[in-house]
mmCIF file of C-alpha atoms and ligand atoms in Angstrom:
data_model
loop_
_atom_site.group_PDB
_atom_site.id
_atom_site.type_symbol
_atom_site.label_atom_id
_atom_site.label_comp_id
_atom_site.label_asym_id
_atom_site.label_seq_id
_atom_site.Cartn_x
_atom_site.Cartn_y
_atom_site.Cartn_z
ATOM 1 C CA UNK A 108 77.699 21.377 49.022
ATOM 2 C CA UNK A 109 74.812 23.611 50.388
ATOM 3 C CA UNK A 110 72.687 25.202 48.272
ATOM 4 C CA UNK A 111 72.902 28.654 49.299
ATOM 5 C CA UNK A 112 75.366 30.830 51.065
ATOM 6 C CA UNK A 113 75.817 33.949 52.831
ATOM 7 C CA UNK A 114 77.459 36.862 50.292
ATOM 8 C CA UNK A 115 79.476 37.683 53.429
ATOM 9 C CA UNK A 116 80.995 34.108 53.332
ATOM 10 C CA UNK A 117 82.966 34.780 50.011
ATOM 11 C CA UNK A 118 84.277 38.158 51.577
ATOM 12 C CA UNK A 119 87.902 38.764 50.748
ATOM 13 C CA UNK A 120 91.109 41.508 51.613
ATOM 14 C CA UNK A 121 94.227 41.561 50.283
ATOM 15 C CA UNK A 122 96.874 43.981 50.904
ATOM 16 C CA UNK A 123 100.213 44.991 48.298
ATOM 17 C CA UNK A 124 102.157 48.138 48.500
ATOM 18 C CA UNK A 125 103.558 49.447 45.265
ATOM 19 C CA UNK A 126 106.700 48.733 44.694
ATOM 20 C CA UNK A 127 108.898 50.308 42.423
ATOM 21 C CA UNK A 128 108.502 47.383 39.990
ATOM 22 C CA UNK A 129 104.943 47.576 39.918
ATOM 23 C CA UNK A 130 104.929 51.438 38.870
ATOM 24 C CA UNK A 131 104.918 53.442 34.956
ATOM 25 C CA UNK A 132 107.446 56.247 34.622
ATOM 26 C CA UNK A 133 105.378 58.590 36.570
ATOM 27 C CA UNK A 134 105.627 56.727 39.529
ATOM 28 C CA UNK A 135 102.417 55.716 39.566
ATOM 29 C CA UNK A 136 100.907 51.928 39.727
ATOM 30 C CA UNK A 137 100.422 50.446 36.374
ATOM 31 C CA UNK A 138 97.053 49.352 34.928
ATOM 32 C CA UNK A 139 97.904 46.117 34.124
ATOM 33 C CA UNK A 140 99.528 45.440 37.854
ATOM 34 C CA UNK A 141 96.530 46.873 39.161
ATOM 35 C CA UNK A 142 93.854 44.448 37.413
ATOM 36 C CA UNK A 143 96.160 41.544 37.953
ATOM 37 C CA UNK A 144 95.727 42.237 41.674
ATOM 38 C CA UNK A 145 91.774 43.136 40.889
ATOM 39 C CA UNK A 146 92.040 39.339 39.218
ATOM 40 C CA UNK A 147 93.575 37.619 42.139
ATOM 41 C CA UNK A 148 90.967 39.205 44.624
ATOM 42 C CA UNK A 149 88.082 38.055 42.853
ATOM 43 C CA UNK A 150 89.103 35.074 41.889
ATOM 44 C CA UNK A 151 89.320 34.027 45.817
ATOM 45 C CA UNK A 152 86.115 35.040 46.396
ATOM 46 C CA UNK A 153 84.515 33.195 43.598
ATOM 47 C CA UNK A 154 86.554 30.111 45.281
ATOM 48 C CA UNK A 155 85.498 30.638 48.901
ATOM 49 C CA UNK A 156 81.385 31.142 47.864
ATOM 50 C CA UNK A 157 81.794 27.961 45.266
ATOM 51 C CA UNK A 158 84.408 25.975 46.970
ATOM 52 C CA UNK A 159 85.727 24.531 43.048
ATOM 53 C CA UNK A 160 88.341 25.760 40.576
ATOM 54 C CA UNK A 161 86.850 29.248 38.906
ATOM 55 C CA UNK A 162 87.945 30.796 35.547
ATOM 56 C CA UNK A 163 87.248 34.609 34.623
ATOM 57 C CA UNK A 164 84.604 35.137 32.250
ATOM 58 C CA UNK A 165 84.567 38.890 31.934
ATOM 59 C CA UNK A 166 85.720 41.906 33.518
ATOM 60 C CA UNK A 167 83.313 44.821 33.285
ATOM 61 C CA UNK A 168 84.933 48.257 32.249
ATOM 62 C CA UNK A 169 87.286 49.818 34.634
ATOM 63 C CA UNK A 170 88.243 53.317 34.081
ATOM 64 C CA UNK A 171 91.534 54.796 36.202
ATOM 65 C CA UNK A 172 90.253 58.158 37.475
ATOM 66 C CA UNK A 173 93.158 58.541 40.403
ATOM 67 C CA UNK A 174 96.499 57.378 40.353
ATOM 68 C CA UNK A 175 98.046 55.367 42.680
ATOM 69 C CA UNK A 176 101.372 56.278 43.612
ATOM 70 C CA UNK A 177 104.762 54.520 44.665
ATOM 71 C CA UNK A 178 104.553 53.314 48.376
ATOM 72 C CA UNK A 179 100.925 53.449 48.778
ATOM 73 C CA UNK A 180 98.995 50.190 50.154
ATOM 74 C CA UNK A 181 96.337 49.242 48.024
ATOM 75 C CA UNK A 182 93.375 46.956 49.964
ATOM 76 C CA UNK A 183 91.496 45.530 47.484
ATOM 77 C CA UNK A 184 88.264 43.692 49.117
ATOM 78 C CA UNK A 185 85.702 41.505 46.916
ATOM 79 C CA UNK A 186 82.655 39.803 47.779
ATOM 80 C CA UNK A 187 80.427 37.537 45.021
ATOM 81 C CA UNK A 188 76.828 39.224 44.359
ATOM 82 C CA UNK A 189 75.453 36.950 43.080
ATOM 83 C CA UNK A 190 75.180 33.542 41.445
ATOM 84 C CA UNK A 191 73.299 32.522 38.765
ATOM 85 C CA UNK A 192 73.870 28.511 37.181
ATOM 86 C CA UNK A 193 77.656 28.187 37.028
ATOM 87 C CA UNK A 194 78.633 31.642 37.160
ATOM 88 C CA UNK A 195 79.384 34.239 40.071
ATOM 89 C CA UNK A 196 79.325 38.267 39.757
ATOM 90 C CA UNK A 197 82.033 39.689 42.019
ATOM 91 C CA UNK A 198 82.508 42.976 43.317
ATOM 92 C CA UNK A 199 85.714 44.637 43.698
ATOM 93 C CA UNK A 200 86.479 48.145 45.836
ATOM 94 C CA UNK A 201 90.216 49.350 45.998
ATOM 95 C CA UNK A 202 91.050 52.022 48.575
ATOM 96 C CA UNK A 203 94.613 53.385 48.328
ATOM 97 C CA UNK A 204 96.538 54.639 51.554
ATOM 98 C CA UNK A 205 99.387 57.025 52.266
ATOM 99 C CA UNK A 206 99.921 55.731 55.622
ATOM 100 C CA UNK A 207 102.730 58.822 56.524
ATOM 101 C CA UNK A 208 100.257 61.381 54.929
ATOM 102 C CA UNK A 209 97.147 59.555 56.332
ATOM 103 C CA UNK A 210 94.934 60.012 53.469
ATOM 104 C CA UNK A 211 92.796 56.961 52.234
ATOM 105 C CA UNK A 212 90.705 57.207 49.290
ATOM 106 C CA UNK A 213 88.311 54.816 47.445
ATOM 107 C CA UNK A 214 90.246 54.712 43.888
ATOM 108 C CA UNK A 215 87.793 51.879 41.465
ATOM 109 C CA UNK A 216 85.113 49.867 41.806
ATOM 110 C CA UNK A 217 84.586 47.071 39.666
ATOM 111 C CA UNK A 218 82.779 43.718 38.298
ATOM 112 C CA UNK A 219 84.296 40.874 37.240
ATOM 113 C CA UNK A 220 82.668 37.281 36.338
ATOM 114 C CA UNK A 221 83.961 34.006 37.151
ATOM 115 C CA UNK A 222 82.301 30.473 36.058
ATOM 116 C CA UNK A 223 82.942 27.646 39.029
ATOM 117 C CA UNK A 224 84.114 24.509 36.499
ATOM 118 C CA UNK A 225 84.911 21.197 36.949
ATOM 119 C CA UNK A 226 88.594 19.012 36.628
ATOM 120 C CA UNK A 227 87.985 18.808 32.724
ATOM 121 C CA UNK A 228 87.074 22.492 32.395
ATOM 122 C CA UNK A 229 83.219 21.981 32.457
ATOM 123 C CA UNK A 230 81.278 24.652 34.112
ATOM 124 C CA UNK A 231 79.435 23.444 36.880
ATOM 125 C CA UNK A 232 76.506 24.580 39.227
ATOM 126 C CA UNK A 233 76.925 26.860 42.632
ATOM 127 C CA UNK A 234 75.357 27.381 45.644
ATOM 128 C CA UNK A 235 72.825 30.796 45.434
ATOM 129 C CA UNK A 236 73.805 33.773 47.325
ATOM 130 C CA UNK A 237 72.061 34.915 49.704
ATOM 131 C CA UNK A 238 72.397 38.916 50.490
ATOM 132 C CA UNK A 239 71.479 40.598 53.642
ATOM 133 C CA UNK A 240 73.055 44.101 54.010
ATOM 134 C CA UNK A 241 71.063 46.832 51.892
ATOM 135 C CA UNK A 242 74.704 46.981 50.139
ATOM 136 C CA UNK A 243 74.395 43.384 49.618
ATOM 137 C CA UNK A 244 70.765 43.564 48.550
ATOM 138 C CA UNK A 245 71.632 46.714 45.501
ATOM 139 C CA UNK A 246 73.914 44.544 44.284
ATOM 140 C CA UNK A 247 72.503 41.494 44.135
ATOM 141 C CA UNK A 248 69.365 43.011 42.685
ATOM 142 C CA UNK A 249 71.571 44.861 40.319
ATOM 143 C CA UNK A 250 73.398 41.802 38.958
ATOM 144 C CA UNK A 251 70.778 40.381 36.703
ATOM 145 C CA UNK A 252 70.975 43.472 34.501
ATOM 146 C CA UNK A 253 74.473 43.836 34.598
ATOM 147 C CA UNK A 254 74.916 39.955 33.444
ATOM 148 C CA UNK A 255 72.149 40.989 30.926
ATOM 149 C CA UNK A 256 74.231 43.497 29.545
ATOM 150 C CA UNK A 257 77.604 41.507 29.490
ATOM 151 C CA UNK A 258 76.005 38.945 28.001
ATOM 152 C CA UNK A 259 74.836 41.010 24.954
ATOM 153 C CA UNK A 260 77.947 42.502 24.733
ATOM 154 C CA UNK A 261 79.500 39.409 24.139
ATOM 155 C CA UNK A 262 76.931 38.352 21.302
ATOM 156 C CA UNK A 263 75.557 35.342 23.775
ATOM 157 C CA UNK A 264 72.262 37.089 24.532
ATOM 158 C CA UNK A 265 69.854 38.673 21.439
ATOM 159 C CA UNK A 266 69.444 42.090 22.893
ATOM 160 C CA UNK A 267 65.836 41.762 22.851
ATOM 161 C CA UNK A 268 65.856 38.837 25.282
ATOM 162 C CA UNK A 269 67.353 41.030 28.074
ATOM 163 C CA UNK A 270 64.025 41.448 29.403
ATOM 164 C CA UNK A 271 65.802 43.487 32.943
ATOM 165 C CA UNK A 272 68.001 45.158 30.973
ATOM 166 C CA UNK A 273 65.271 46.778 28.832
ATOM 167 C CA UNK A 274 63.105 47.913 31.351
ATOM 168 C CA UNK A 275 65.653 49.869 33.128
ATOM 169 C CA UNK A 276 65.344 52.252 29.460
ATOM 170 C CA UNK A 277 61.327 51.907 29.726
ATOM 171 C CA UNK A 278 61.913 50.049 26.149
ATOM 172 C CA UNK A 279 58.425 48.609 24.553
ATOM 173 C CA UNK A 280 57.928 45.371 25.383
ATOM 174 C CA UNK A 281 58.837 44.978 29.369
ATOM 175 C CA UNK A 282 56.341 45.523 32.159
HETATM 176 C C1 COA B 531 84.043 30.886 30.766
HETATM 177 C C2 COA B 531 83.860 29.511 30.120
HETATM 178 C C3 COA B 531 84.060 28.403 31.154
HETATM 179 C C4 COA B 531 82.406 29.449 29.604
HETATM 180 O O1 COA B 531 82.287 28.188 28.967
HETATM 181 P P1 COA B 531 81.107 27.884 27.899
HETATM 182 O O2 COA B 531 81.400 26.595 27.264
HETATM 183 O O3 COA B 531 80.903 29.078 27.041
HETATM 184 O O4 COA B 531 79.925 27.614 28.865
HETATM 185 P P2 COA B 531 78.444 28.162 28.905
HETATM 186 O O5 COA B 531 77.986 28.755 27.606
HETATM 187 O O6 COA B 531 77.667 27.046 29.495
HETATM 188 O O7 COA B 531 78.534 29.345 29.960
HETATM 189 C C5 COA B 531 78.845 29.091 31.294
HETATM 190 C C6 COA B 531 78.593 30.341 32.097
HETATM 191 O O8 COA B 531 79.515 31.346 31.711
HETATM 192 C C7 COA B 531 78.819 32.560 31.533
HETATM 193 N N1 COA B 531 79.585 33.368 30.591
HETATM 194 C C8 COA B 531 80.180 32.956 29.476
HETATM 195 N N2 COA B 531 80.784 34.003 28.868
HETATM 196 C C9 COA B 531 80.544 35.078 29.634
HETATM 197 C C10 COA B 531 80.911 36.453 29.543
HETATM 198 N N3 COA B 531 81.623 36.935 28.529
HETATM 199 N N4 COA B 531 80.501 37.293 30.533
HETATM 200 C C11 COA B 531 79.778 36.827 31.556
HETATM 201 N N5 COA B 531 79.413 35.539 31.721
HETATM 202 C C12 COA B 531 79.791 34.682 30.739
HETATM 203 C C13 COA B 531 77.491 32.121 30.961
HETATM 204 O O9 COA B 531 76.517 33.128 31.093
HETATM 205 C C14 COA B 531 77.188 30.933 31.841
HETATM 206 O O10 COA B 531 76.705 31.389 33.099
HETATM 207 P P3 COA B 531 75.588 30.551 33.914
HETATM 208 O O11 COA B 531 76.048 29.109 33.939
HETATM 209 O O12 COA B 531 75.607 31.143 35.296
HETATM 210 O O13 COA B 531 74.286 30.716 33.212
HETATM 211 C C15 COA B 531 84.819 29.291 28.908
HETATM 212 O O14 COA B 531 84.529 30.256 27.911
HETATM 213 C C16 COA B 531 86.277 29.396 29.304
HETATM 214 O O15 COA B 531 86.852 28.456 29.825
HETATM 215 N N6 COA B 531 86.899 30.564 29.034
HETATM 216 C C17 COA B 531 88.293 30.789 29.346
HETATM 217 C C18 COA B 531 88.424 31.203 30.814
HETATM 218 C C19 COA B 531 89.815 31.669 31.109
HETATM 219 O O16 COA B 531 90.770 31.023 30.724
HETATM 220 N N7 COA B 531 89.910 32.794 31.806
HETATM 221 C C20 COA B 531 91.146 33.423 32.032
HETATM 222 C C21 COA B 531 91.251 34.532 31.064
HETATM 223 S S1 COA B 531 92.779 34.671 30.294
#
């Protein structure tokens, strides 16, 4: 297993068009459908940058601010951040398409965490990442603060611990 890979390497897109099973009564895709697919996409790129079995951790907020209607395509493409011990940040862009209207817009962006574990459900070490676009590079610098936060949020950090996150507010106590 090498010890560092290229973010590129875990890139992933997958395609669905909504279908009138995956829709509310407006027409319009369903949450739930929509972060199942968000789950999927992630998931594959956790796999393909740790090359083991991965489990979600968390899912950072994701707020719906356009709708995606019936017969759109939906591209949903992910990429892992960064990694830290056994856990990989992954980011998530959907862009939704009215092929006859050609019109394409960017609809959510999102986080989500996966931990790379073992056959018995113990997490388990992965390679680093290693970012090289100036994308790449805001994210990965980014992801320390973001884990800082999720991790607080979920009562596993003490908030004063989260040295990164802190000095982002200009809080006493960081450099
Ligand atoms: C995620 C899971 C493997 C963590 O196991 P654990 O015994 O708590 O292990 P640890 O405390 O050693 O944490 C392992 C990693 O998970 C990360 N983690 C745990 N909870 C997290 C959360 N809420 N958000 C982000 N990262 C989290 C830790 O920071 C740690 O990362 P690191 O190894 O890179 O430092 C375990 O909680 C689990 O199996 N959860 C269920 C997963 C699942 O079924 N997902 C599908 C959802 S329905």
């Amino acid at each position: 297993m090498p010890k560092k890979k290229f973010a590129k390497e875990s890139a992933t897109i997958m395609t669905e068009m909504v279908l009138p099973n995956d829709t509310n009564t407006l027409n319009n895709l369903m949450g739930g459908k929509l972060m199942h697919w968000l789950d999927v996409v992630a998931a594959i790129a956790a796999q393909k940058h740790s090359n083991r079995i991965v489990v979600t951790a968390s899912a950072d907020s994701i707020s719906f601010k356009e709708p995606i209607a019936l017969g759109n395509v939906v591209t949903l493409k992910s990429q892992v951040t960064r990694a830290f011990n056994s856990s990989m940040e992954v980011f998530i862009e959907v862009i939704a398409e009215d092929i006859p209207a050609n019109k394409k817009i960017m609809t959510h962006r999102a986080f989500f965490t996966f931990v790379a574990v073992d056959q018995n459900g113990k997490p388990i070490e992965v390679p680093e990442v290693v970012p090289e676009t100036p994308e790449e590079k805001e994210h990965y610098e980014g992801a320390l603060r973001r884990r800082q936060l999720r991790l607080v949020l979920s009562q596993r950090m003490k908030p004063e611990d989260a040295v990164e996150l802190k000095s982002i507010f200009n809080l006493p106590g960081t450099n």
